[in-house]
CSV table of C-alpha atoms in Angstrom, one decimal:
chain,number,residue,atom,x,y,z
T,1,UNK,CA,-13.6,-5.2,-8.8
T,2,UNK,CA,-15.5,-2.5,-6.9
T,3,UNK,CA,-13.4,0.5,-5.0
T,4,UNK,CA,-14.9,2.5,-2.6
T,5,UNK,CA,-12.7,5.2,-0.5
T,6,UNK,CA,-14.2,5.6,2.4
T,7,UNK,CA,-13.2,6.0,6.4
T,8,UNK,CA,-13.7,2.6,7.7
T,9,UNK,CA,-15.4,4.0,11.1
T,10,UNK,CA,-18.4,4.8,8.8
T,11,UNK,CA,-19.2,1.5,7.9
T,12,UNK,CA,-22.2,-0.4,9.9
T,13,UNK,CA,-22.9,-3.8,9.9
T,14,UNK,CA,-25.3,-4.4,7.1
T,15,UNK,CA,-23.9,-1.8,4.2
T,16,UNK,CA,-24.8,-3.2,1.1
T,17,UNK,CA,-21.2,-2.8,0.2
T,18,UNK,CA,-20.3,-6.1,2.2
T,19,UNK,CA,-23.3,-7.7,0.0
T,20,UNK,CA,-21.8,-11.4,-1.5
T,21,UNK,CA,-18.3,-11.2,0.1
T,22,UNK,CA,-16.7,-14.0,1.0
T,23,UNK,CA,-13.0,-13.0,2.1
T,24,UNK,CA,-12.0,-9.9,4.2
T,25,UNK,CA,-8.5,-8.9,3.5
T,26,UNK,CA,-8.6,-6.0,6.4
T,27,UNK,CA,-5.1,-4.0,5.3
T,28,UNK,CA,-6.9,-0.2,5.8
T,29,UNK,CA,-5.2,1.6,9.0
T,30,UNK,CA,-3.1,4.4,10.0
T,31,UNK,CA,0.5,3.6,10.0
T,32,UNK,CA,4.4,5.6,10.9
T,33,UNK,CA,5.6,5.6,14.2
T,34,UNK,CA,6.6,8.9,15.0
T,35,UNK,CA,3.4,10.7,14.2
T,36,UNK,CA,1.7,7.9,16.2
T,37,UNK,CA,3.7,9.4,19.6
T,38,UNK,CA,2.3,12.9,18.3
T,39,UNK,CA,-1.0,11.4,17.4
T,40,UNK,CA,-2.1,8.4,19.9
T,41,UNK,CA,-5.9,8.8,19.8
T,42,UNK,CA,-6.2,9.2,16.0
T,43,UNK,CA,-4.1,5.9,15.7
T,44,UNK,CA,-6.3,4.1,18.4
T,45,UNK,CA,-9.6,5.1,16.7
T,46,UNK,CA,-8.4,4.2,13.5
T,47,UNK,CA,-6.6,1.0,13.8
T,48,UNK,CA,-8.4,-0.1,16.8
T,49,UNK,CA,-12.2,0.6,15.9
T,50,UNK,CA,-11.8,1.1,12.5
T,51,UNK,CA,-11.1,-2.6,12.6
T,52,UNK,CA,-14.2,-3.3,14.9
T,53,UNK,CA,-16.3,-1.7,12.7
T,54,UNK,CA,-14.7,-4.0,9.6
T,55,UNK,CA,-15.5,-7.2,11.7
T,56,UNK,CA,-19.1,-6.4,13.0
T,57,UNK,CA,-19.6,-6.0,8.7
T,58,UNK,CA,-18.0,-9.5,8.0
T,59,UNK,CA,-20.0,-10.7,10.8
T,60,UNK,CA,-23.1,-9.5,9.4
T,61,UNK,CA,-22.4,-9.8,6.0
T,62,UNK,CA,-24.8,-11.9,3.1
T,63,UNK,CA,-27.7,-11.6,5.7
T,64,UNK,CA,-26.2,-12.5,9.1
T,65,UNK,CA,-23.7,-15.8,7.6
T,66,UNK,CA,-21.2,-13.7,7.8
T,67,UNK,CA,-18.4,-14.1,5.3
T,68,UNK,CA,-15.8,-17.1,4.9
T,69,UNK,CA,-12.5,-15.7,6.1
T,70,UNK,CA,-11.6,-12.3,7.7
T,71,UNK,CA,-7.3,-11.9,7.5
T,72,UNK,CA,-6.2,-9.3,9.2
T,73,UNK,CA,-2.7,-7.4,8.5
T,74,UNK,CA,-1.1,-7.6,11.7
T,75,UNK,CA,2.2,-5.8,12.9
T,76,UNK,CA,5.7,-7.2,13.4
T,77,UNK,CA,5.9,-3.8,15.4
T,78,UNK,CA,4.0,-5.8,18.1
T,79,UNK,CA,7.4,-7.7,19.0
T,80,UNK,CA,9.0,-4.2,20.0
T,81,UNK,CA,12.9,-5.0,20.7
T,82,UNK,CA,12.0,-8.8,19.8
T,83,UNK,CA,14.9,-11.7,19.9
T,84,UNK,CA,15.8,-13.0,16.3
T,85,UNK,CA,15.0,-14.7,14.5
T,86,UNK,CA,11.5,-13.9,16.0
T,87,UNK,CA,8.5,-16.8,16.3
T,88,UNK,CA,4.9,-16.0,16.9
T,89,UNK,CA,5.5,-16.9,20.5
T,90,UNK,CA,7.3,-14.3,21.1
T,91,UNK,CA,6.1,-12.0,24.0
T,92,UNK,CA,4.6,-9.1,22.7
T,93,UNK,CA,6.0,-5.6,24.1
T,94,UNK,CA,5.0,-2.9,21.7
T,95,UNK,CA,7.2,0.4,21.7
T,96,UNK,CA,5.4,3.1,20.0
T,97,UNK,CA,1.4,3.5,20.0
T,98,UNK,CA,1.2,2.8,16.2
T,99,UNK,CA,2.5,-1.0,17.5
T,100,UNK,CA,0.0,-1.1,20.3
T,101,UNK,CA,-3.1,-0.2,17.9
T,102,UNK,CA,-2.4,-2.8,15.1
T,103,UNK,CA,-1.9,-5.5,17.8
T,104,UNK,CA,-5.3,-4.3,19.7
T,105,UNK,CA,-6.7,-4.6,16.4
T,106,UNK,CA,-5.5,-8.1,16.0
T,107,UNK,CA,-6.4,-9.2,19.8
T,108,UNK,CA,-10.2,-7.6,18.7
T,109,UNK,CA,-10.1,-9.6,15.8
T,110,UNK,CA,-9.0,-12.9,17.5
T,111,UNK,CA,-12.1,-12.3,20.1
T,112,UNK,CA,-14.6,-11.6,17.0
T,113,UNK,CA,-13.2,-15.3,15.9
T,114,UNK,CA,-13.6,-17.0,20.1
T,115,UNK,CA,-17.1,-15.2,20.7
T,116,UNK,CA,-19.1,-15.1,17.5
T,117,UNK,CA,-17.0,-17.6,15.4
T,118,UNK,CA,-16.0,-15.6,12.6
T,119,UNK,CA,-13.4,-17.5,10.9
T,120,UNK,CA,-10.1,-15.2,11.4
T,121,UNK,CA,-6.5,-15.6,10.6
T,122,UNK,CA,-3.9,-12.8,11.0
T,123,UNK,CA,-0.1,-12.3,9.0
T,124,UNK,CA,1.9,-10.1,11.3
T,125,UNK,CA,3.9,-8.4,8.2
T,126,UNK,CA,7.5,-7.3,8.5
T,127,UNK,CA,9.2,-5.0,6.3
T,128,UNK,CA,6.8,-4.9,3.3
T,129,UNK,CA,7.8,-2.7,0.1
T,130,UNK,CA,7.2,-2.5,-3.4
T,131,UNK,CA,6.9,0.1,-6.3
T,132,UNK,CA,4.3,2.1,-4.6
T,133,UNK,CA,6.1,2.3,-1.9
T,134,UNK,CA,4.4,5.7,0.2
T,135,UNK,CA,6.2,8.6,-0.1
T,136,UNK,CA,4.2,11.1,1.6
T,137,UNK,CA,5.4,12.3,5.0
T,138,UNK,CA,8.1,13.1,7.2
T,139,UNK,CA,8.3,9.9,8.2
T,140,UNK,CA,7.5,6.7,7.3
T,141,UNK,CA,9.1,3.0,6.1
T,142,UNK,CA,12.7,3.3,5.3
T,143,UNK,CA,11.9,2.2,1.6
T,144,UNK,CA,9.0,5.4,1.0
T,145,UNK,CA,11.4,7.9,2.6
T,146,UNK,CA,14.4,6.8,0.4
T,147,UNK,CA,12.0,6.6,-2.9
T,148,UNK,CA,11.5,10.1,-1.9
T,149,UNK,CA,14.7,11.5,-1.3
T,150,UNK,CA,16.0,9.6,-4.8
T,151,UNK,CA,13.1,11.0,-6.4
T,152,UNK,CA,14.2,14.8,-5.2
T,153,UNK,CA,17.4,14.3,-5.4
T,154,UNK,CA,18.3,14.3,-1.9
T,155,UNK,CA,20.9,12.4,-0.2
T,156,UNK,CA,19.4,9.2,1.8
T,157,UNK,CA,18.9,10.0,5.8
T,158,UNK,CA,20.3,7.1,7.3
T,159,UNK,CA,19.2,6.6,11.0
T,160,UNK,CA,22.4,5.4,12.7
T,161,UNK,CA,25.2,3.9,10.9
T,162,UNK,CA,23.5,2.3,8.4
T,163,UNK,CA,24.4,-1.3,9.6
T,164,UNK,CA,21.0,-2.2,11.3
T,165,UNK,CA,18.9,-4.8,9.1
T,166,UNK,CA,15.2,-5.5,8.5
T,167,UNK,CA,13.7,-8.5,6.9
T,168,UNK,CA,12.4,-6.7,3.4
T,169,UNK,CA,9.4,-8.6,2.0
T,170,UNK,CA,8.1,-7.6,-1.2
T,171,UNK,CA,4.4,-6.6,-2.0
T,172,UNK,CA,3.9,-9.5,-4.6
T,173,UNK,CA,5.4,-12.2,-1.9
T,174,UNK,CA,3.1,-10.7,0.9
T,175,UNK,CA,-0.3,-10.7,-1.7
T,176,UNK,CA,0.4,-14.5,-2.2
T,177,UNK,CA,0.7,-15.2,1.5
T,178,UNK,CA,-2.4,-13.0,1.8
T,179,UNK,CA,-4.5,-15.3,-0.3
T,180,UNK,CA,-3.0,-18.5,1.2
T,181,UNK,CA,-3.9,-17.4,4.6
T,182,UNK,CA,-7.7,-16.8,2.9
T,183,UNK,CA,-8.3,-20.1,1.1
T,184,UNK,CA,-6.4,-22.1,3.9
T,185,UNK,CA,-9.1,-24.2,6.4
T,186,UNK,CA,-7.2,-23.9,8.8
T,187,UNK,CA,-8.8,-20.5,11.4
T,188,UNK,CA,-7.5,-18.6,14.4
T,189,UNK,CA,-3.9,-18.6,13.5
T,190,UNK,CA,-1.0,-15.7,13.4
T,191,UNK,CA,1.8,-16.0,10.9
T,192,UNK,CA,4.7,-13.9,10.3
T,193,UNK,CA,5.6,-13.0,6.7
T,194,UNK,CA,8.9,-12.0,5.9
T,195,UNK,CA,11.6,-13.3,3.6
T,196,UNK,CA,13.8,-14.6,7.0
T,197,UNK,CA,16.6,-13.3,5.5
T,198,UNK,CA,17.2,-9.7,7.2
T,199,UNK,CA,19.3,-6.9,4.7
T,200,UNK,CA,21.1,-4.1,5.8
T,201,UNK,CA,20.2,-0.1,4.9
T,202,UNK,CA,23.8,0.2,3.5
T,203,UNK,CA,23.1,-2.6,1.3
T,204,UNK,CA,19.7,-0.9,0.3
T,205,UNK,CA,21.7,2.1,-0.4
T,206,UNK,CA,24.5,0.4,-2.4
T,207,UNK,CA,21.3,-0.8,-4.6
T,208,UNK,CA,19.6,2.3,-4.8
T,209,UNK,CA,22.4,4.6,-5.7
T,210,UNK,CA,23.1,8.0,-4.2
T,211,UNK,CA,24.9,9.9,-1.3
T,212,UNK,CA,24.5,9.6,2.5
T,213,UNK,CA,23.5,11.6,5.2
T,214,UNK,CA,23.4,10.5,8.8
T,215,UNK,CA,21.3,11.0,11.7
T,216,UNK,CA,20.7,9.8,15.3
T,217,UNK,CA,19.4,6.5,15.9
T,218,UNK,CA,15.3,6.7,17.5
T,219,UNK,CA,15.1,5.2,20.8
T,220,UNK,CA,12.7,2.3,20.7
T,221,UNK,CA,13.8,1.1,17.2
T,222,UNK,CA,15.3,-2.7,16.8
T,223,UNK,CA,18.9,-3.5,15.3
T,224,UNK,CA,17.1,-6.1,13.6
T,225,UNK,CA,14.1,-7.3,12.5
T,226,UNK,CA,14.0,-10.9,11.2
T,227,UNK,CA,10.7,-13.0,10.9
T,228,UNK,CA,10.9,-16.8,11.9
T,229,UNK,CA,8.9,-18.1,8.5
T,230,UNK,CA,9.2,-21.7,9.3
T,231,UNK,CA,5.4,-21.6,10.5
T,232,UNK,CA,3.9,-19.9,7.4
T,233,UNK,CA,5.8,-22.1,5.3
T,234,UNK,CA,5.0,-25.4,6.5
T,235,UNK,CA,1.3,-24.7,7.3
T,236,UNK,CA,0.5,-22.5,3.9
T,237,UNK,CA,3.2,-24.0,1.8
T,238,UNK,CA,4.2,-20.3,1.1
T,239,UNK,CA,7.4,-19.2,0.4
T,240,UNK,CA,9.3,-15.8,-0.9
T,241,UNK,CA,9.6,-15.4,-4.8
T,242,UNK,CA,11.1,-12.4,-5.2
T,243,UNK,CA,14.4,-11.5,-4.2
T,244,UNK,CA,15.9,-8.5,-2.1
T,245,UNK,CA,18.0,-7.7,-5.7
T,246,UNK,CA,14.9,-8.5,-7.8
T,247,UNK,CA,12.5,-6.1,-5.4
T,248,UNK,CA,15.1,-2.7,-5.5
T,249,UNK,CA,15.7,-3.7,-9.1
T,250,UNK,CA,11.7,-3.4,-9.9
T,251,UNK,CA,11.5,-0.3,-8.0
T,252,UNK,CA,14.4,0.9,-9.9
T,253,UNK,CA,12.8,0.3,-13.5
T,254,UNK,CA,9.3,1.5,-12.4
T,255,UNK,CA,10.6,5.0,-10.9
T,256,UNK,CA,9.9,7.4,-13.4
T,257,UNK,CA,6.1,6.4,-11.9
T,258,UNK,CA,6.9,8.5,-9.4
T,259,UNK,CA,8.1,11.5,-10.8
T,260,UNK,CA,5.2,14.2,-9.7
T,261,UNK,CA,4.8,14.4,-6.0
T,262,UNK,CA,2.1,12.3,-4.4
T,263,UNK,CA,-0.3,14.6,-4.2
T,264,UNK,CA,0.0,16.0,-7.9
T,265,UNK,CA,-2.9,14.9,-10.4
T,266,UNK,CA,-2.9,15.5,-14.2
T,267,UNK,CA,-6.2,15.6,-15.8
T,268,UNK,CA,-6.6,16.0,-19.3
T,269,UNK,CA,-9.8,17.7,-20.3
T,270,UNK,CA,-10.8,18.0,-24.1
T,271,UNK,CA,-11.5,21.6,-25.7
T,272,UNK,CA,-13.2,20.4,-29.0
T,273,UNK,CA,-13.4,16.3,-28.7
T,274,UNK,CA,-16.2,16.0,-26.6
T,275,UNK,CA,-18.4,14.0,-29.3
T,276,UNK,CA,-15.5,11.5,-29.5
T,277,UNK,CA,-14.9,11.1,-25.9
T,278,UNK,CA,-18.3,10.2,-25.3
T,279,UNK,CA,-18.2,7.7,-28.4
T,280,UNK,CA,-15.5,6.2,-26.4
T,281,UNK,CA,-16.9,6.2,-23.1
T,282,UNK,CA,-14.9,2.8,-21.9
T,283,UNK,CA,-12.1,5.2,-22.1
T,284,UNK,CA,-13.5,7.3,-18.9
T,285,UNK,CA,-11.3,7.3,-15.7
T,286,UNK,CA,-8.9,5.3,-16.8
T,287,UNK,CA,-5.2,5.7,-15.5
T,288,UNK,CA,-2.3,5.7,-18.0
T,289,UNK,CA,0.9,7.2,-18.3
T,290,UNK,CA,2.0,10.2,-20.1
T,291,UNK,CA,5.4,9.7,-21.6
T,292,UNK,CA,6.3,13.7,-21.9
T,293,UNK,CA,10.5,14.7,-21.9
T,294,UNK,CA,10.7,10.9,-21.5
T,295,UNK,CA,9.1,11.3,-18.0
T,296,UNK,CA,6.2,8.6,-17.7
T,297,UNK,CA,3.1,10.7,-15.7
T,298,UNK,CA,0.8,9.4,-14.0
T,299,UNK,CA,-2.6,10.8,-15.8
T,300,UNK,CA,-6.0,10.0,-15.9
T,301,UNK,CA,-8.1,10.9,-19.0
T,302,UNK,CA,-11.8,12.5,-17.8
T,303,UNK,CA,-14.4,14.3,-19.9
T,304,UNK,CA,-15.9,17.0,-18.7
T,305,UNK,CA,-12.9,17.8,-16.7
T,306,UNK,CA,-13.7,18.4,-12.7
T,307,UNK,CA,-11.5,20.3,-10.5
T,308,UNK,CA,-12.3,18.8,-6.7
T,309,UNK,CA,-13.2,21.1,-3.9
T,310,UNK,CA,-10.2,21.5,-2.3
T,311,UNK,CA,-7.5,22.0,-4.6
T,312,UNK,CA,-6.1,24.8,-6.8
T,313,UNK,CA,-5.6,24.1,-10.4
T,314,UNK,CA,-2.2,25.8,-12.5
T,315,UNK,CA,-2.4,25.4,-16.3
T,316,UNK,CA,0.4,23.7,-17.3
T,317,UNK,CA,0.3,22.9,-20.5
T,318,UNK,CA,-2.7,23.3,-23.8
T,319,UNK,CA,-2.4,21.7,-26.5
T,320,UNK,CA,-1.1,18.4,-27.2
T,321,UNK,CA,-2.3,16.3,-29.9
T,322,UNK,CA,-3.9,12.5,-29.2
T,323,UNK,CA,-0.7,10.9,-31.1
T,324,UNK,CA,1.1,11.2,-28.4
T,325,UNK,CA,-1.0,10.5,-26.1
T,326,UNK,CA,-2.3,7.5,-27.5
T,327,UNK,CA,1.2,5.6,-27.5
T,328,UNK,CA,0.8,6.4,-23.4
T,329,UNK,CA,-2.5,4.8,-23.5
T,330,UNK,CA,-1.3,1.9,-25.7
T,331,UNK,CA,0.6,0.7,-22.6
T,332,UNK,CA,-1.8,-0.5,-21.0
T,333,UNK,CA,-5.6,0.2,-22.6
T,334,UNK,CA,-6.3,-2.3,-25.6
T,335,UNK,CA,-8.0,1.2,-27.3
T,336,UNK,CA,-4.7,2.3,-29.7
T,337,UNK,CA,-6.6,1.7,-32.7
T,338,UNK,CA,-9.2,3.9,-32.1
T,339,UNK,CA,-7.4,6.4,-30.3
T,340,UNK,CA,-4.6,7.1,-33.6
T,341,UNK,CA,-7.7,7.5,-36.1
T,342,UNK,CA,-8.2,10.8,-33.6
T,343,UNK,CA,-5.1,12.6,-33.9
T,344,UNK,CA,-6.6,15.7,-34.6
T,345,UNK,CA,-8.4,15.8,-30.8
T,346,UNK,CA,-6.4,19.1,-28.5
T,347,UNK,CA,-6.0,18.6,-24.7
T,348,UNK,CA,-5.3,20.9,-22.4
T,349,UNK,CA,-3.3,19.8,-19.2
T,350,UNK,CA,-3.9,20.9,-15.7
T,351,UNK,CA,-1.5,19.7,-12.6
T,352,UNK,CA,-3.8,19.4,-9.5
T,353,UNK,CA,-2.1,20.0,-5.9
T,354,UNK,CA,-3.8,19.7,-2.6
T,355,UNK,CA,-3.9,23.2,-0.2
């Protein structure tokens, strides 16, 4: 699997990036609500023609074929203040201009499919969540903003009495619909993807643990959200696997994950290993997990160590022997072998934060 980070209103049709693709899974966007009001244009460029520019590349992808299926990652938030249990007929009435941009991103994509016949189906998500769950910014899903608070030790800001429901999907359930809607024959269809079975925030809270705090209810914002899935499961034969209790008690075991803040990176750079590291060069830039206090870190292991531009390094620890760090690597590397004939290899530690 290739990654490349990138702004997706740099790409132009023909990037040899797009070179042997078959299926376009088009999830990259801007998303929140709020700083969508405070931000319009940004959100419109970004979800709008960010997605233009993705389709003109499928369109001219492996020499002008174009590729096999383009799915794009619609918005329930297109339904605004939508009747429930909500079909894809629904009338569409968007509330904020986060919810306009995804569906003008959808409507561009459906006229890519009518005009140049590039094979397009689109999943209008609900309430997706998972273990990486986003916790940066003020605002954000209900799930990201309460992983944050937990994390900090906050109390939970619940909007309103705590009583309104949303139809929680989790991110395994929504990668299998994903592929379903890739592989299917059928083109130029919408489907909504939740688990039609809507949850409460209070109950969300009763699974999470921890103490309350209210605050007014936003204007604009639905009761309920509750996705009709009677389409997506007769036509793709998909249907929800894990559970509202099985989701919160995943992101409940995997936590610890998340215990620097998003934008902390630990690098481990070696003082007097070098000639090892570059024995063991399958080892380069590969995330693992630090257990350190019984904290698991996220960590990734990099010889020579580079500090980007943009951020200020603070020493935070020096030496720590490779013992301990190989029974982090052992998680989930198949290198432990080599790594525990290296004990003897120092590292010195350095938390990265953004300006």
């Amino acid at each position: 699997v290739a990654f490349r980070k990138a702004d997706i209103r740099d790409f132009q049709p023909g990037d040899p990036f797009f070179d042997g693709v078959t299926h376009v899974f088009h999830f990259a966007g801007i998303g929140d609500i709020v700083p969508s009001i405070e931000r319009p244009m940004e959100y419109m460029s970004a979800n709008v023609q960010g997605t233009v520019h993705m389709l003109e590349c499928a369109r001219a992808a492996n020499g002008g074929a174009g590729v096999k299926k383009f799915v794009y990652a619609a918005s329930s938030s297109c339904y605004g203040l939508a009747k429930t249990p909500t079909r894809e007929d629904h009338p569409i009435a968007p509330q904020y201009p986060y919810a306009l941009s995804k569906y003008q991103g959808e409507q561009a994509a459906f006229h890519w499919h009518r005009v140049y016949r590039l094979p397009v189906n689109a999943i209008r998500i609900f309430n997706a969540y998972g273990t990486r769950s986003r916790t940066s910014g003020a605002y954000g899903a209900v799930f990201g903003v309460f992983l944050k608070q937990k994390l900090a030790g906050k109390p939970f800001t619940v909007v309103g009495d705590g009583t309104q429901t949303r139809d929680f999907i989790y991110a395994t359930d929504v990668a299998e619909a994903f592929l379903a809607a890739g592989e299917t024959e059928q083109v130029g269809e919408i489907w909504n993807l939740g688990a039609g079975n809507p949850q409460s925030v209070n109950r969300l809270i009763e699974l999470l643990g921890g103490p309350v705090t209210h605050i007014p209810k936003r204007p604009g914002e639905p009761d309920c959200t509750w996705a009709d899935i009677g389409k997506i499961t007769r036509e793709l034969g998909w249907k929800q696997k894990v559970s509202f209790e099985q989701g919160v008690g995943r992101i409940l075991a995997a936590i610890d994950q998340h215990k620097l803040a998003d934008n902390t990176l630990v690098i481990f750079t070696n003082d007097n290993g070098g000639e090892w590291l570059s024995r063991n060069a399958p080892l380069f830039n590969r995330k693992f997990s630090l257990f350190e206090g019984g904290i698991r870190v996220p960590a990734i292991l990099r010889w020579p160590g580079h500090i980007p531009a943009g951020v200020v390094s603070t020493q935070v620890g020096i030496t720590m022997d490779l013992t301990a760090t190989a029974v982090a690597i052992s998680r989930s590397e198949e290198h432990t072998s080599e790594l525990q004939s290296q004990s003897t290899i120092s590292y010195a530690v350095f938390c990265l934060k953004k300006k």
